Coordinates of C-alpha atoms and ligand atoms in Angstrom, one line a residue:
X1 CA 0.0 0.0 0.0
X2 CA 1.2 3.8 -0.7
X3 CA 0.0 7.0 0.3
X4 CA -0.6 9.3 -3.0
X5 CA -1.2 12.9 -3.3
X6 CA -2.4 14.4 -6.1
X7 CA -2.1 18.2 -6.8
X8 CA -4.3 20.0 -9.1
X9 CA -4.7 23.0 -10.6
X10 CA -6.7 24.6 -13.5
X11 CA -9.8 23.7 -14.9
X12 CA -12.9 20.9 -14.5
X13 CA -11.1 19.2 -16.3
X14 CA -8.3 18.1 -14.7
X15 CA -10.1 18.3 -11.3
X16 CA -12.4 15.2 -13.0
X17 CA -9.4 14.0 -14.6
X18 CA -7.8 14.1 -10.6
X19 CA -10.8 12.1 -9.3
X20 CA -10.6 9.8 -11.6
X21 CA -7.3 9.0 -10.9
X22 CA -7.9 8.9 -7.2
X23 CA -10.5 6.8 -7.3
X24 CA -8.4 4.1 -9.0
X25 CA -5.4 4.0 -6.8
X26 CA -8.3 4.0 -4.0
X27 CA -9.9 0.6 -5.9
X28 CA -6.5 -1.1 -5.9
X29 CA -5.6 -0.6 -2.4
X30 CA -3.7 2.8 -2.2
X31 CA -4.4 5.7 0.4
X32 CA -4.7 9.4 -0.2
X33 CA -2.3 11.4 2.0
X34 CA -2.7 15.1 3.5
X35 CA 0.3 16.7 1.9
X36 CA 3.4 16.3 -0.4
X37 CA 5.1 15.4 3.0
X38 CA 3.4 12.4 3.9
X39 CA 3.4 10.5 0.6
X40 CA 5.2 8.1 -1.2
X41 CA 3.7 8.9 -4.9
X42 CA 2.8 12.2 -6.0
X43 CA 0.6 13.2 -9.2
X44 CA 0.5 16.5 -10.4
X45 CA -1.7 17.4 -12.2
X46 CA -0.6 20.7 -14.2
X47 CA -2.2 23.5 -16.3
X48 CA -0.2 25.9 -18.2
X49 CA -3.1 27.7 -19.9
X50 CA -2.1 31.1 -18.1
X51 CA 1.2 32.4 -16.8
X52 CA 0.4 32.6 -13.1
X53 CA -1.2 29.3 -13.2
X54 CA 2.5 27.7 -14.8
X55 CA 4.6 29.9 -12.2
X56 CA 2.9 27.7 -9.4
X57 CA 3.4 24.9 -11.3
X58 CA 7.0 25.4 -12.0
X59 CA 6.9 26.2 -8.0
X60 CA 6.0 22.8 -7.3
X61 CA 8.3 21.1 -9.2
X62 CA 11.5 22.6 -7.2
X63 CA 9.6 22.2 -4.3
X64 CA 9.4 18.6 -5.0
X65 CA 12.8 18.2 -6.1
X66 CA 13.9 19.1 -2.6
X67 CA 11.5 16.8 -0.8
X68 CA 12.9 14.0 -3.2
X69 CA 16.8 14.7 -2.4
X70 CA 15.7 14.3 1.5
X71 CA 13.0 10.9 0.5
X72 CA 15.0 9.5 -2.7
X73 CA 12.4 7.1 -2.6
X74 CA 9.9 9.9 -3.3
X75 CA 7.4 8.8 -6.7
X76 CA 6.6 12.2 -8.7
X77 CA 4.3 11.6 -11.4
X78 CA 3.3 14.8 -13.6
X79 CA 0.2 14.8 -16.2
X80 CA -1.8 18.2 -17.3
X81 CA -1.2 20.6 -20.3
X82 CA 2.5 21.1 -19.0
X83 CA 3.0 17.6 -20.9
X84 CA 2.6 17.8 -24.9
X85 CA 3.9 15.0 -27.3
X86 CA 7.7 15.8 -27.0
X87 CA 8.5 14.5 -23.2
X88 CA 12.4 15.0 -23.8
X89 CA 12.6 18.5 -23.3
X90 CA 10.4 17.8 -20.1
X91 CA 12.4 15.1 -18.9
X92 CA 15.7 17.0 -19.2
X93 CA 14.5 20.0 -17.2
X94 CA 13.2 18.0 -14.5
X95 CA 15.2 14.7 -14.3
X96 CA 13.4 14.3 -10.7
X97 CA 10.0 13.3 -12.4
X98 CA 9.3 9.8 -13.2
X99 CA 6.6 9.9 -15.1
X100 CA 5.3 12.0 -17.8
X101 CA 1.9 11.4 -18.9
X102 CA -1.1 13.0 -21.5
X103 CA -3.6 14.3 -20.1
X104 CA -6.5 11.2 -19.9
X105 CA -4.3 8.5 -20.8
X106 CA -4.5 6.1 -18.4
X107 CA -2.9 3.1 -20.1
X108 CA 0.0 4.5 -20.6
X109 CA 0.0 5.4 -16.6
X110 CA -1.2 1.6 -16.1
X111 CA 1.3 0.2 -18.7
X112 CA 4.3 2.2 -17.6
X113 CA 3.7 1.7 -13.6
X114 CA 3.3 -1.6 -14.4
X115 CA 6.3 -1.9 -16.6
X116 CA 8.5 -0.7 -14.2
X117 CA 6.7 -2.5 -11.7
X118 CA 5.7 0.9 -9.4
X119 CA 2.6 0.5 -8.0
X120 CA -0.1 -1.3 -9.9
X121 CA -0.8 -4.1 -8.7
X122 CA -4.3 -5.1 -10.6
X123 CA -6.8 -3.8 -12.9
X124 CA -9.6 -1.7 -11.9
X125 CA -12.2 0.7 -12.6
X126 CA -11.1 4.5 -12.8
X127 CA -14.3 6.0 -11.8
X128 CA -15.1 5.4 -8.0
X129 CA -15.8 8.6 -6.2
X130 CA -17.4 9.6 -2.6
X131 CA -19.3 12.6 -3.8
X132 CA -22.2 12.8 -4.7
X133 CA -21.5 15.5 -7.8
X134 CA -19.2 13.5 -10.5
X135 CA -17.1 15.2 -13.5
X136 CA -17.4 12.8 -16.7
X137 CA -14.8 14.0 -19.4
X138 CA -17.1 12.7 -22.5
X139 CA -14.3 15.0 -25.5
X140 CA -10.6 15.4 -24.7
X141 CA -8.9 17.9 -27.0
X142 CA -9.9 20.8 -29.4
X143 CA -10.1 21.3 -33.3
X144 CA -10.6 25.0 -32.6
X145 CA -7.1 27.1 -32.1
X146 CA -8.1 30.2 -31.0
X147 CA -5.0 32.9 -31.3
X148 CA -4.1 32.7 -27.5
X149 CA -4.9 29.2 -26.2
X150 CA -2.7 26.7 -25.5
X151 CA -5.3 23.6 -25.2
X152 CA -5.4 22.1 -28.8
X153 CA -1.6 21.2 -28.4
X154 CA -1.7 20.3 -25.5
X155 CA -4.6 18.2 -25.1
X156 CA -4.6 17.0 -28.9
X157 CA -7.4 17.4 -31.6
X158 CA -11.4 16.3 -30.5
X159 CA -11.7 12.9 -29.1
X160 CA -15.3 11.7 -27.8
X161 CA -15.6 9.0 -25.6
X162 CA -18.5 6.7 -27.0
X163 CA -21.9 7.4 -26.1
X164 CA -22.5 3.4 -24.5
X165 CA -19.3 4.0 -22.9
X166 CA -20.4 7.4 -20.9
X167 CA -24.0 5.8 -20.2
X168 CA -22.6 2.7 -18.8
X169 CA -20.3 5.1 -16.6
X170 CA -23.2 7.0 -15.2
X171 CA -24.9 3.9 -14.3
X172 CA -21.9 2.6 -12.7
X173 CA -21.5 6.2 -10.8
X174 CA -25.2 6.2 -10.0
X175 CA -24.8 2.7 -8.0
X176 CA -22.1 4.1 -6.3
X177 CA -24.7 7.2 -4.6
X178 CA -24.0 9.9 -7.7
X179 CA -27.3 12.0 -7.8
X180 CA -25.6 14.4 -10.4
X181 CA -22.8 14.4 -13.6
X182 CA -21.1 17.3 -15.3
X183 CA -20.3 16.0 -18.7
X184 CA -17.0 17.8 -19.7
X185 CA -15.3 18.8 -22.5
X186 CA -13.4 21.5 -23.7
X187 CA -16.0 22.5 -26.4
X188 CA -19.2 19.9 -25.6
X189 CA -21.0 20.8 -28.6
X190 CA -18.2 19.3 -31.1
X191 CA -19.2 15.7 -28.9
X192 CA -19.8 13.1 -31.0
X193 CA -18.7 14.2 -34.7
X194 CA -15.5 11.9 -34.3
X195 CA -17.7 8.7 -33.4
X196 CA -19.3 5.9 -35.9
X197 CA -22.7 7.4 -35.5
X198 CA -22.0 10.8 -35.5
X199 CA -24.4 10.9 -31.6
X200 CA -24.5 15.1 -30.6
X201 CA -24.8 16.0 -26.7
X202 CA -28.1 16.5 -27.3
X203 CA -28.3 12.7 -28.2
X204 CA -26.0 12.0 -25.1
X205 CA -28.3 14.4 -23.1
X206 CA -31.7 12.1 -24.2
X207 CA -29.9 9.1 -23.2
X208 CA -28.4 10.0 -19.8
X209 CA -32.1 11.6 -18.8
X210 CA -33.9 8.4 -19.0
X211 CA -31.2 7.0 -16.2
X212 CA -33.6 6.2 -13.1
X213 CA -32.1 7.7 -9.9
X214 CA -29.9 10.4 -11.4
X215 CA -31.4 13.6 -10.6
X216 CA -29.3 16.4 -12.3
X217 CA -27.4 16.6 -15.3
X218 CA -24.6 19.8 -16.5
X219 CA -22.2 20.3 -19.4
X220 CA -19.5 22.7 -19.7
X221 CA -17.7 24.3 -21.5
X222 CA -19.8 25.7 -25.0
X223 CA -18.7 27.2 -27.6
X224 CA -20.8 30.0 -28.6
X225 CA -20.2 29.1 -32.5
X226 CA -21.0 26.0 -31.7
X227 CA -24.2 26.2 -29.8
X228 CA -27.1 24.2 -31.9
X229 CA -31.0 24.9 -31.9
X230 CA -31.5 21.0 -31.2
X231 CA -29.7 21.7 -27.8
X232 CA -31.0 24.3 -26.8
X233 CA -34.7 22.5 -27.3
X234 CA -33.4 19.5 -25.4
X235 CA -32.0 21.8 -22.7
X236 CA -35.6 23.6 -22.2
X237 CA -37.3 19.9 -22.4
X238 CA -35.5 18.1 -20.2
X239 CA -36.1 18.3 -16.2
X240 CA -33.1 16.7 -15.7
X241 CA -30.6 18.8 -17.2
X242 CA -29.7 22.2 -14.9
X243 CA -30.9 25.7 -16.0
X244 CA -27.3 26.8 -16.4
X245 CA -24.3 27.2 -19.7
X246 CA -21.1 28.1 -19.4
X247 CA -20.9 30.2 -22.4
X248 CA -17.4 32.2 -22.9
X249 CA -17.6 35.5 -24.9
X250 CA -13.5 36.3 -24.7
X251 CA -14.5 40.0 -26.0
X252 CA -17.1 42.7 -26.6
X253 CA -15.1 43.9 -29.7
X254 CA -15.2 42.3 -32.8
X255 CA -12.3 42.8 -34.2
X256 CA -10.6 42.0 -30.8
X257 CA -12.9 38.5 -31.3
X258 CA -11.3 37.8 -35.0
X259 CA -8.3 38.5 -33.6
X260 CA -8.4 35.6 -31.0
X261 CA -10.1 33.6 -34.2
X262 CA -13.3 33.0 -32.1
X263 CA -15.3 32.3 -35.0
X264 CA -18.1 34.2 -33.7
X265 CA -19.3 38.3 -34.2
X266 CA -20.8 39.9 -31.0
X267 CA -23.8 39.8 -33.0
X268 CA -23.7 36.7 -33.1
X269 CA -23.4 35.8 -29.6
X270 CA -25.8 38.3 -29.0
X271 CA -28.5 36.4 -30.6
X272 CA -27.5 32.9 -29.4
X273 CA -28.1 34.6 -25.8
X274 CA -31.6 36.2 -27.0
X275 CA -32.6 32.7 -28.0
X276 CA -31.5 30.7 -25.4
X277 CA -32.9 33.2 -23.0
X278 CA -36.2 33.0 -25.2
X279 CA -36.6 29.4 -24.5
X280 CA -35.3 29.2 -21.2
X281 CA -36.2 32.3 -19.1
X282 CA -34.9 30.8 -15.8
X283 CA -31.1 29.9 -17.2
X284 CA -28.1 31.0 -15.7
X285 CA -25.2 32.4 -17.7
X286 CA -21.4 32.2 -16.9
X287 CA -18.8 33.7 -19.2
X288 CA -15.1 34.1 -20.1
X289 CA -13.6 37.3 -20.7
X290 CA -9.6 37.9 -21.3
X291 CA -8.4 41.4 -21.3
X292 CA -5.7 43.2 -22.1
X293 CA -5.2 40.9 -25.3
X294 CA -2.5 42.1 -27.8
X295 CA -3.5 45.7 -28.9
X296 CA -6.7 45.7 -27.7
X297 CA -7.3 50.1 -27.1
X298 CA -9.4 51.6 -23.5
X299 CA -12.3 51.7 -26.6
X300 CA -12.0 48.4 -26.8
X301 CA -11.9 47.2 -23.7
X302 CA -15.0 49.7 -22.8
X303 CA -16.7 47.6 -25.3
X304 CA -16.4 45.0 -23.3
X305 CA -17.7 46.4 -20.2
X306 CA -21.1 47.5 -21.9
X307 CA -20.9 44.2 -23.0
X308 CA -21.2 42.7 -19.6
X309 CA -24.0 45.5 -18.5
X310 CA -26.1 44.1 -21.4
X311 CA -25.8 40.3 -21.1
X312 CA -25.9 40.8 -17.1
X313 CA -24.4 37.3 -16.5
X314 CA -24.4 35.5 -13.4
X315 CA -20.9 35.0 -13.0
X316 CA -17.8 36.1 -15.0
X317 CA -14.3 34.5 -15.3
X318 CA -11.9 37.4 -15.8
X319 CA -8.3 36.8 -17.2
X320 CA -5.6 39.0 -18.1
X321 CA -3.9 38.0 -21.6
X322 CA -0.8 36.2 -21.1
X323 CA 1.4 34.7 -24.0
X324 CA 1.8 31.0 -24.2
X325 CA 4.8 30.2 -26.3
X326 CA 3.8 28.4 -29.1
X327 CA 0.1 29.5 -29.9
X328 CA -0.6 32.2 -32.9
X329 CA -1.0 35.1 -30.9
X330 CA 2.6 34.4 -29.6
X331 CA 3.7 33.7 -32.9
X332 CA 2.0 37.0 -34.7
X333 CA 0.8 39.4 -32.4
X334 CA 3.2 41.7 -29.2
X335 CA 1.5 41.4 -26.0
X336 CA 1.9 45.3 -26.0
X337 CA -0.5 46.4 -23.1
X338 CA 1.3 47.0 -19.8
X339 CA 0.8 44.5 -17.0
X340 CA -0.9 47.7 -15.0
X341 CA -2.8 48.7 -17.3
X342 CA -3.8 44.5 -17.4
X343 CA -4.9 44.9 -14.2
X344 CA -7.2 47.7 -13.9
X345 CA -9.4 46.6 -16.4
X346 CA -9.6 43.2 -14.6
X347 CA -10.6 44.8 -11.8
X348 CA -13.2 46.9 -13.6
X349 CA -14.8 44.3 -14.9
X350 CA -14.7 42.6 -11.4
X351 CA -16.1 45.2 -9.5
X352 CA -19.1 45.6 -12.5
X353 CA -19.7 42.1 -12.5
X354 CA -20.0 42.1 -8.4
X355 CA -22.5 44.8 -8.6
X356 CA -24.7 43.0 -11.7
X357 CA -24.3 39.7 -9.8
X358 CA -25.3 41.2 -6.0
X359 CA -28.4 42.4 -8.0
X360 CA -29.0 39.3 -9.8
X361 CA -28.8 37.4 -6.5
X362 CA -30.6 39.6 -4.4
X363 CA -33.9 38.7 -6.5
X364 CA -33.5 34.9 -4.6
X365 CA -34.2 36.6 -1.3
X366 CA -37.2 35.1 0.0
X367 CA -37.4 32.4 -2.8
X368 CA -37.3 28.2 -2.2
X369 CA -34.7 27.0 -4.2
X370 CA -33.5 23.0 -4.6
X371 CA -30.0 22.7 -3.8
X372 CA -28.3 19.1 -3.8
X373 CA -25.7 19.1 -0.6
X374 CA -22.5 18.5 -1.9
X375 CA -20.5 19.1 1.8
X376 CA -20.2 20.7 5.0
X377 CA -17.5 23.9 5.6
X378 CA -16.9 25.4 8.8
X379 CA -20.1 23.9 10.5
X380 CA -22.5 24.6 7.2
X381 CA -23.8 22.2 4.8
X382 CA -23.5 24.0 1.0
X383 CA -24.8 23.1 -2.2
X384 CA -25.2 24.1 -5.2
X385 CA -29.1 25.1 -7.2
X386 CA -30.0 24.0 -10.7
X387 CA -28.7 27.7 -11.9
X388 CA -25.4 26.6 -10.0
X389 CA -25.7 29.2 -7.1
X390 CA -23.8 28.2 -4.2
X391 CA -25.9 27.9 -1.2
X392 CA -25.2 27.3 2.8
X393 CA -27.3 26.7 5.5
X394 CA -27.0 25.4 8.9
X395 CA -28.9 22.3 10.3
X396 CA -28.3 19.5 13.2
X397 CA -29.7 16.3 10.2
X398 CA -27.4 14.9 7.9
X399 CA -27.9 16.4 4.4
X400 CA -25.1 14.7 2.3
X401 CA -25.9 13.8 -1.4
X402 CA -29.8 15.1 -0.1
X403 CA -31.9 17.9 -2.5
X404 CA -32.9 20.1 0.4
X405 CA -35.4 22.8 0.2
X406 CA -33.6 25.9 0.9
X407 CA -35.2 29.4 1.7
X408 CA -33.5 32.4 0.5
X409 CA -32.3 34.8 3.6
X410 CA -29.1 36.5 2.3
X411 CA -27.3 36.9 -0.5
X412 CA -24.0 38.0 -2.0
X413 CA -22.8 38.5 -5.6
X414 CA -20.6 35.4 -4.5
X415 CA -23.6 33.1 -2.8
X416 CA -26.5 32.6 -0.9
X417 CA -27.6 31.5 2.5
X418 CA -30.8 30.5 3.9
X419 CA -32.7 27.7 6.1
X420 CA -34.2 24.2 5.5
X421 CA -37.4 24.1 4.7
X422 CA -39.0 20.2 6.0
Ligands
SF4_501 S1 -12.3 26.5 -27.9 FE1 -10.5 27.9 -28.1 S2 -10.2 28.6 -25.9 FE2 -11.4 26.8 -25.8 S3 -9.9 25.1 -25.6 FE3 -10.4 25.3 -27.8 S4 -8.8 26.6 -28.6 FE4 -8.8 26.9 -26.3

């Protein structure tokens, strides 16, 4: 028996990607351990999709090196978008790893461990988990290569995972106590073109929904070019599948949006959101915007601030452009906007965002909302709703894995907090 650790950081992704991987060394006999300190094999499990988010990574790994001169016998296993096709390069910067795997590819963790006789012992399943919210990656990769992003060569070109294959997952996952899945995928809405029958996530949506016992279904990440009609039907027809999209914008200027080859106009996107909204008055919205991308003028960026006071999204995911060696903006464009300058207009659109979500919120206050109990923090059980608003409340009964009836008493651009209704 060892005691692993794996460290994560970036997106769903590689937080399902994490479990996953957890809950196989679990199912052959291993143990998790608290910190690097304490364990015999660590995974990391990387993300180089912005600079800050590769600086800790790169902080890891020396930190790491000098936990494995004092424990020689120290395992360090590293996966993630830090690890494309050439390893070498890899290898020779960090000659204290010993192993470098793809993101998602197990077998070659299985068939090198076992190779070299590390620590798999037998075969089992990769998909045991205690909570009752489980991540299914159902498309690794991306066709798309927008000007800034890293992903596609990292994480390869579009690979769906058959449609059998997911449902018999889910089953499996709904045995174990699983009352909800968020099918994942860097663009969900290209699921499926790669497969024998050409199935859509709509198809996959159909399917999943007639699974007894499973009481919620989400998908993330969309791409708003992407987005089909027949989706968003199947989204307003089916109970089962959460009032919420994670629907990235990247800009509120067009020419800032053809420069990152988004594939989309604003109007565009603005018409997408019209008919989703249409159809589905109660959805929630989150979106992705980036700024300070090469070039991009205080016009430009205000474009994207009236952008965010007309969608009036529920939550926004703010970046500041960083270049990642390799991709086209790298390649063609100079990341020419000061860092400062970067970081005010993050914090703009942070501070509008606040203001349009502590309104948005505040219209719960008072309202019943269903929230499925994912945990307990600092004496409070939390959750999340079908529009994916984060919820506490306090009670003495034991609401794990439960859909609780919550009442709205306060709210925050951030969450909400109420009591049990019985
Ligand atoms: S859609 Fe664009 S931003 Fe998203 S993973 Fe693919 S290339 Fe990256």
């Amino acid at each position: 028996m060892l005691r692993y650790f794996i460290w994560t950081i970036g997106c769903q992704m590689n937080k399902a990607e994490s479990q996953q991987i957890a809950g196989y060394l679990d199912s052959v006999g291993h143990q998790s351990a608290t910190s690097f300190s304490n364990a015999d094999l660590v995974i990391l499990n990387t993300c180089v999709v912005r600079q800050s988010a590769e600086n800790k990574v790169l902080g890891t790994l020396g930190l790491l090196k000098g936990l494995k001169n004092k424990h020689p016998n120290l395992q360090i296993l590293v996966t993630g978008c830090l690890v494309d096709s050439d390893t070498q390069e890899l290898k020779r910067r960090f000659p204290h790893v010993d192993l470098l795997f793809k993101p998602g590819d197990y077998h070659e963790l299985i068939a090198r461990s076992k190779r070299r006789g590390v620590f798999i012992e037998q075969e089992a399943s990769l998909s045991t988990t205690p909570s009752p919210c489980a991540f299914i990656p159902i498309i690794q990769g991306c066709d798309n290569f927008c000007s800034y992003c890293i992903v596609p060569y990292r994480r390869g070109r579009e690979v769906s995972h058959p449609l059998g294959e997911i449902v018999c997952e889910v089953e499996e996952l709904i045995r174990r106590g699983i009352k909800e899945v968020t099918l994942l995928g860097q663009n969900v809405d290209s699921y499926g073109h790669d497969l024998p029958e050409h199935p859509d996530l709509a198809d996959l949506l159909n399917e999943l929904s007639s699974i007894d016992d499973l009481a919620r279904i989400r998908f993330l990440t969309n791409h708003p070019k992407d987005v089909s009609l027949k989706l968003i039907d199947t989204l307003a027809s089916l109970n089962k599948v959460c009032e919420h999209l994670e629907l990235p914008v990247q800009a509120g200027d067009d020419d800032i949006l053809r420069d990152m080859r988004r594939g989309y106009t604003l109007e565009q996107y603005r018409e997408l959101v019209h008919t989703i909204r249409r159809q589905i008055p109660q959805i929630s919205l989150s979106t992705d915007i980036i700024v300070g991308f090469p070039g991009e003028t205080e016009e430009q960026f205000e474009h994207s601030l009236s952008l965010v006071k007309e969608m009036r999204f529920d939550v926004i995911h703010v970046a500041a452009y960083s270049p990642r060696p390799g991709t086209i903006a790298w390649r063609e464009y100079q990341d020419n906007i000061p860092s400062e300058v970067k970081k005010e207009r993050l914090h703009k659109i942070e501070e509008l965002q606040a203001a349009i979500a502590s309104e948005i919120n505040s219209q719960l206050h008072g309202k019943d909302v269903e929230v499925l109990v994912e945990g307990r923090k600092k004496e409070k059980w939390f959750g999340r709703t079908r529009s994916n608003k984060l919820v506490f409340f306090e009670d003495d009964d034991d609401w794990l894995g439960q859909l609780a009836k919550i009442q709205i008493e306060k709210t925050s651009p951030w969450s909400l907090g109420g009591k049990v209704k019985k």
